[in-house]
mmCIF file of C-alpha atoms in Angstrom:
data_model
loop_
_atom_site.group_PDB
_atom_site.id
_atom_site.type_symbol
_atom_site.label_atom_id
_atom_site.label_comp_id
_atom_site.label_asym_id
_atom_site.label_seq_id
_atom_site.Cartn_x
_atom_site.Cartn_y
_atom_site.Cartn_z
ATOM 1 C CA GLY A 1 59.947 112.736 101.732
ATOM 2 C CA GLU A 2 57.568 111.218 101.408
ATOM 3 C CA PRO A 3 57.035 108.503 103.337
ATOM 4 C CA LEU A 4 55.574 104.978 102.343
ATOM 5 C CA ASP A 5 53.998 102.266 103.663
ATOM 6 C CA ALA A 6 56.267 98.685 102.195
ATOM 7 C CA ARG A 7 53.205 96.498 103.270
ATOM 8 C CA GLY A 8 52.297 97.011 99.624
ATOM 9 C CA LEU A 9 55.779 96.465 98.138
ATOM 10 C CA ALA A 10 55.195 92.486 99.093
ATOM 11 C CA ALA A 11 53.433 91.645 96.087
ATOM 12 C CA ALA A 12 54.719 93.934 93.848
ATOM 13 C CA ASP A 13 57.946 92.746 91.609
ATOM 14 C CA GLU A 14 60.970 93.924 90.734
ATOM 15 C CA ALA A 15 60.777 96.892 88.604
ATOM 16 C CA THR A 16 58.276 98.667 90.925
ATOM 17 C CA LEU A 17 60.239 97.879 93.948
ATOM 18 C CA GLY A 18 63.886 99.254 92.496
ATOM 19 C CA ALA A 19 61.551 102.929 91.429
ATOM 20 C CA ALA A 20 60.377 102.051 95.566
ATOM 21 C CA ALA A 21 63.443 101.936 96.576
ATOM 22 C CA GLU A 22 65.285 104.754 94.576
ATOM 23 C CA THR A 23 62.521 108.049 95.141
ATOM 24 C CA GLY A 24 61.191 106.542 98.627
ATOM 25 C CA THR A 25 63.224 107.532 101.938
ATOM 26 C CA VAL A 26 61.282 106.432 104.423
ATOM 27 C CA PHE A 27 59.407 102.816 104.403
ATOM 28 C CA GLY A 28 57.514 101.518 107.316
ATOM 29 C CA ARG A 29 55.685 98.846 108.435
ATOM 30 C CA VAL A 30 58.570 96.884 106.426
ATOM 31 C CA GLU A 31 58.581 92.965 106.222
ATOM 32 C CA PRO A 32 61.973 91.624 107.100
ATOM 33 C CA SER A 33 61.195 89.520 102.907
ATOM 34 C CA VAL A 34 60.376 92.823 102.067
ATOM 35 C CA LYS A 35 64.253 94.378 103.844
ATOM 36 C CA ALA A 36 66.438 91.999 101.588
ATOM 37 C CA ARG A 37 64.516 92.488 98.554
ATOM 38 C CA LEU A 38 65.148 96.515 98.498
ATOM 39 C CA VAL A 39 68.872 96.158 99.436
ATOM 40 C CA ALA A 40 68.869 93.907 96.358
ATOM 41 C CA ALA A 41 66.563 96.516 94.030
ATOM 42 C CA LEU A 42 69.108 99.085 95.093
ATOM 43 C CA ARG A 43 72.667 97.328 94.272
ATOM 44 C CA ALA A 44 70.810 95.492 90.377
ATOM 45 C CA ARG A 45 71.156 99.189 89.856
ATOM 46 C CA GLY A 46 74.408 100.227 91.008
ATOM 47 C CA HIS A 47 74.089 101.712 94.558
ATOM 48 C CA VAL A 48 75.946 101.117 97.416
ATOM 49 C CA VAL A 49 73.928 99.733 100.870
ATOM 50 C CA ALA A 50 74.612 99.629 103.593
ATOM 51 C CA MET A 51 72.010 98.323 106.346
ATOM 52 C CA ILE A 52 71.752 98.715 110.074
ATOM 53 C CA GLY A 53 69.775 96.139 112.159
ATOM 54 C CA ASP A 54 69.786 95.033 115.371
ATOM 55 C CA GLY A 55 66.689 92.609 115.223
ATOM 56 C CA VAL A 56 66.701 87.867 113.646
ATOM 57 C CA ASN A 57 65.031 89.849 111.462
ATOM 58 C CA ASP A 58 67.546 91.820 109.850
ATOM 59 C CA ILE A 59 69.846 88.868 109.006
ATOM 60 C CA ILE A 60 68.933 88.746 105.440
ATOM 61 C CA GLY A 61 69.433 92.341 104.897
ATOM 62 C CA LEU A 62 72.685 93.063 106.334
ATOM 63 C CA ARG A 63 74.097 89.780 105.256
ATOM 64 C CA SER A 64 72.894 90.875 101.665
ATOM 65 C CA ALA A 65 73.559 94.704 101.731
ATOM 66 C CA ASN A 66 77.763 95.576 100.873
ATOM 67 C CA LEU A 67 78.232 96.354 104.555
ATOM 68 C CA GLY A 68 75.632 95.017 107.254
ATOM 69 C CA LEU A 69 76.027 97.424 110.380
ATOM 70 C CA ALA A 70 74.916 95.687 114.018
ATOM 71 C CA MET A 71 73.747 96.810 117.355
ATOM 72 C CA ALA A 72 75.261 95.819 120.300
ATOM 73 C CA GLY A 73 71.895 95.428 122.157
ATOM 74 C CA GLY A 74 70.281 93.178 118.832
ATOM 75 C CA SER A 75 70.054 89.494 118.684
ATOM 76 C CA PRO A 76 74.280 87.910 118.809
ATOM 77 C CA ALA A 77 72.549 86.780 115.788
ATOM 78 C CA ALA A 78 73.043 90.059 113.859
ATOM 79 C CA ARG A 79 76.394 90.976 115.464
ATOM 80 C CA ALA A 80 77.428 87.073 113.999
ATOM 81 C CA ALA A 81 76.158 87.933 110.434
ATOM 82 C CA ALA A 82 77.424 91.973 110.335
ATOM 83 C CA ASP A 83 80.436 93.242 108.945
ATOM 84 C CA VAL A 84 80.505 96.090 111.206
ATOM 85 C CA VAL A 85 79.060 96.262 114.952
ATOM 86 C CA LEU A 86 78.261 98.667 116.740
ATOM 87 C CA LEU A 87 80.066 98.988 120.034
ATOM 88 C CA ARG A 88 77.702 101.572 122.302
ATOM 89 C CA ASP A 89 74.847 101.509 119.640
ATOM 90 C CA GLU A 90 75.542 104.495 118.715
ATOM 91 C CA PHE A 91 74.885 106.165 114.698
ATOM 92 C CA GLY A 92 77.297 109.224 115.345
ATOM 93 C CA VAL A 93 80.513 107.418 114.651
ATOM 94 C CA VAL A 94 79.057 105.728 111.137
ATOM 95 C CA PRO A 95 80.523 108.903 109.689
ATOM 96 C CA ARG A 96 83.884 108.906 111.114
ATOM 97 C CA ALA A 97 83.856 105.629 110.788
ATOM 98 C CA ILE A 98 83.342 106.123 106.667
ATOM 99 C CA SER A 99 85.361 109.348 106.651
ATOM 100 C CA ALA A 100 88.528 107.460 107.778
ATOM 101 C CA GLY A 101 87.607 104.714 105.505
ATOM 102 C CA GLN A 102 87.908 106.916 102.778
ATOM 103 C CA ARG A 103 90.936 107.974 104.193
ATOM 104 C CA ILE A 104 92.915 104.836 104.179
ATOM 105 C CA VAL A 105 91.287 104.076 100.599
ATOM 106 C CA GLU A 106 92.475 107.059 98.995
ATOM 107 C CA GLY A 107 96.178 106.860 100.572
ATOM 108 C CA MET A 108 96.190 103.358 99.276
ATOM 109 C CA ARG A 109 95.414 104.829 96.223
ATOM 110 C CA LEU A 110 97.900 107.404 96.034
ATOM 111 C CA VAL A 111 100.656 105.713 97.042
ATOM 112 C CA ALA A 112 99.922 102.641 94.430
ATOM 113 C CA CYS A 113 99.967 105.501 91.766
ATOM 114 C CA LEU A 114 103.505 106.544 93.143
ATOM 115 C CA LEU A 115 105.169 102.563 92.518
ATOM 116 C CA PHE A 116 103.705 102.170 89.347
ATOM 117 C CA THR A 117 105.536 104.925 88.224
ATOM 118 C CA ARG A 118 108.627 103.906 89.283
ATOM 119 C CA THR A 119 107.771 101.189 88.132
ATOM 120 C CA ILE A 120 107.232 102.218 84.710
ATOM 121 C CA TYR A 121 109.912 104.791 84.319
ATOM 122 C CA ALA A 122 112.977 102.696 85.748
ATOM 123 C CA LEU A 123 111.470 100.248 83.371
ATOM 124 C CA LEU A 124 111.071 101.909 80.357
ATOM 125 C CA LEU A 125 114.736 103.892 81.263
ATOM 126 C CA VAL A 126 116.576 100.024 81.361
ATOM 127 C CA LEU A 127 114.466 99.007 77.941
ATOM 128 C CA GLY A 128 115.466 102.729 76.504
ATOM 129 C CA ALA A 129 119.317 102.212 77.267
ATOM 130 C CA SER A 130 119.787 98.686 76.306
ATOM 131 C CA LEU A 131 118.066 99.608 72.626
ATOM 132 C CA ALA A 132 120.154 102.805 72.670
ATOM 133 C CA ASP A 133 123.329 100.480 73.896
ATOM 134 C CA LEU A 134 124.196 102.475 76.781
ATOM 135 C CA ASP A 135 125.356 101.608 80.185
ATOM 136 C CA PHE A 136 123.147 100.479 82.942
ATOM 137 C CA PRO A 137 121.332 103.389 84.217
ATOM 138 C CA VAL A 138 120.731 101.956 87.292
ATOM 139 C CA THR A 139 122.758 100.670 90.143
ATOM 140 C CA PRO A 140 122.407 99.094 93.701
ATOM 141 C CA ARG A 141 123.178 101.962 95.190
ATOM 142 C CA THR A 142 121.117 104.717 93.150
ATOM 143 C CA ASN A 143 117.815 102.276 92.283
ATOM 144 C CA SER A 144 118.187 102.157 96.613
ATOM 145 C CA PHE A 145 118.715 106.293 96.869
ATOM 146 C CA GLN A 146 115.863 106.014 94.261
ATOM 147 C CA ALA A 147 113.486 104.634 95.986
ATOM 148 C CA LEU A 148 113.657 107.234 99.377
ATOM 149 C CA LEU A 149 113.878 109.784 97.038
ATOM 150 C CA THR A 150 110.492 108.985 95.165
ATOM 151 C CA VAL A 151 108.486 106.112 96.724
ATOM 152 C CA GLY A 152 109.874 105.631 100.196
ATOM 153 C CA ILE A 153 109.452 109.217 101.647
ATOM 154 C CA PRO A 154 106.388 110.516 99.755
ATOM 155 C CA SER A 155 104.584 107.335 100.615
ATOM 156 C CA LEU A 156 104.384 108.319 104.329
ATOM 157 C CA VAL A 157 103.827 111.745 103.885
ATOM 158 C CA LEU A 158 100.707 110.748 101.212
ATOM 159 C CA ALA A 159 99.441 108.685 103.698
ATOM 160 C CA ALA A 160 99.614 111.248 106.303
ATOM 161 C CA TRP A 161 98.278 114.207 103.694
ATOM 162 C CA ALA A 162 95.301 111.808 102.273
ATOM 163 C CA PRO A 163 91.493 113.581 101.860
ATOM 164 C CA SER A 164 88.608 111.825 102.953
ATOM 165 C CA VAL A 165 86.643 111.356 99.282
ATOM 166 C CA PRO A 166 84.680 109.168 98.025
ATOM 167 C CA ALA A 167 86.477 105.714 97.025
ATOM 168 C CA ARG A 168 87.560 105.029 93.264
ATOM 169 C CA THR A 169 85.795 101.753 91.870
ATOM 170 C CA ARG A 170 88.436 101.063 90.523
ATOM 171 C CA LEU A 171 91.450 101.186 92.789
ATOM 172 C CA VAL A 172 93.726 100.029 90.012
ATOM 173 C CA ARG A 173 92.296 100.905 86.809
ATOM 174 C CA SER A 174 92.658 104.723 88.743
ATOM 175 C CA ALA A 175 96.273 104.621 89.601
ATOM 176 C CA LEU A 176 97.494 103.882 86.085
ATOM 177 C CA HIS A 177 94.927 105.909 84.775
ATOM 178 C CA PHE A 178 97.850 108.696 86.422
ATOM 179 C CA ALA A 179 100.768 106.399 86.200
ATOM 180 C CA VAL A 180 101.083 105.567 82.944
ATOM 181 C CA PRO A 181 101.354 109.545 81.752
ATOM 182 C CA ALA A 182 104.121 110.475 84.745
ATOM 183 C CA GLY A 183 105.767 107.243 83.675
ATOM 184 C CA LEU A 184 106.012 107.963 80.153
ATOM 185 C CA ALA A 185 106.817 111.274 80.724
ATOM 186 C CA ILE A 186 109.074 110.750 83.518
ATOM 187 C CA ALA A 187 111.737 108.401 81.478
ATOM 188 C CA ALA A 188 110.923 110.611 77.697
ATOM 189 C CA ILE A 189 113.386 113.587 79.736
ATOM 190 C CA GLY A 190 114.925 111.104 81.709
ATOM 191 C CA LEU A 191 116.678 109.006 79.484
ATOM 192 C CA PRO A 192 118.581 111.388 76.515
ATOM 193 C CA VAL A 193 119.153 113.249 79.511
ATOM 194 C CA TYR A 194 121.360 110.073 80.406
ATOM 195 C CA ALA A 195 122.786 109.811 77.492
ATOM 196 C CA ALA A 196 123.908 113.599 77.151
ATOM 197 C CA TRP A 197 125.762 113.028 80.619
ATOM 198 C CA LEU A 198 127.312 109.332 80.320
ATOM 199 C CA PRO A 199 130.371 110.817 77.889
ATOM 200 C CA SER A 200 131.354 113.184 79.765
ATOM 201 C CA ALA A 201 130.915 111.054 83.082
ATOM 202 C CA GLY A 202 132.991 108.960 81.121
ATOM 203 C CA GLY A 203 130.519 106.232 81.833
ATOM 204 C CA VAL A 204 129.529 103.205 84.440
ATOM 205 C CA ASP A 205 130.688 100.413 83.676
ATOM 206 C CA ARG A 206 133.918 101.981 83.566
ATOM 207 C CA LYS A 207 134.185 103.758 86.956
ATOM 208 C CA SER A 208 132.451 100.080 88.539
ATOM 209 C CA THR A 209 135.523 98.359 86.607
ATOM 210 C CA ARG A 210 138.054 100.595 88.636
ATOM 211 C CA LEU A 211 136.536 100.599 92.316
ATOM 212 C CA ASN A 212 136.214 96.863 91.411
ATOM 213 C CA SER A 213 139.537 96.720 90.582
ATOM 214 C CA ARG A 214 140.950 98.739 93.916
ATOM 215 C CA HIS A 215 139.113 96.345 95.793
ATOM 216 C CA VAL A 216 140.840 93.387 94.772
ATOM 217 C CA ALA A 217 143.803 94.642 94.391
ATOM 218 C CA LEU A 218 143.926 95.821 98.376
ATOM 219 C CA SER A 219 141.783 92.147 99.696
ATOM 220 C CA ARG A 220 145.188 90.614 97.490
ATOM 221 C CA LEU A 221 148.151 92.235 99.621
ATOM 222 C CA PRO A 222 149.488 90.037 102.722
ATOM 223 C CA SER A 223 147.734 90.493 106.095
ATOM 224 C CA SER A 224 151.530 92.302 107.433
ATOM 225 C CA ALA A 225 150.709 94.746 105.014
#
């Protein structure tokens, strides 16, 4: 783009400065106060702003940005004000750092989708079984087995597989957007299947009662037996 001389922006109003910040690409002769105003104008227009600086005159802009990066060879004040310090003064690590951060956030979102989905369908199964006067559908053993298959192992796979994509602005809302329909669908299929299977299995409570009675009878046997 066309480079802009920022000396004329010092006296500009916020609307003019904001328009210049969005349309301009390269700014020269930028005063410290104008740097902070450019960052604030971009943030006010919904942009996520990062700033790299190395001097004392960059502190206000570094603090105003969403992400402040300082050069390791810069002033101690700039390093203290920044969120990230480039230890070797290399700009090339920034894209790799952004990519790694995007992978971490996307992995968190995918794992949250799994956790929310399991919570929703388990809650609906318990409530549905209670309203239908069925035996309690979850035992500690089955719950542990389900957690391992539906959350434990898939979470490890998703965290390692998560792609580097732009982070969602609202992580919880994005996860719920997937989890609510998925949880409702699983509960809508699982509850009828459980209700149809339960009579043929003899009921969960009776089987548990037989096991508990056998355990009590064995515990009452004399030690010599």
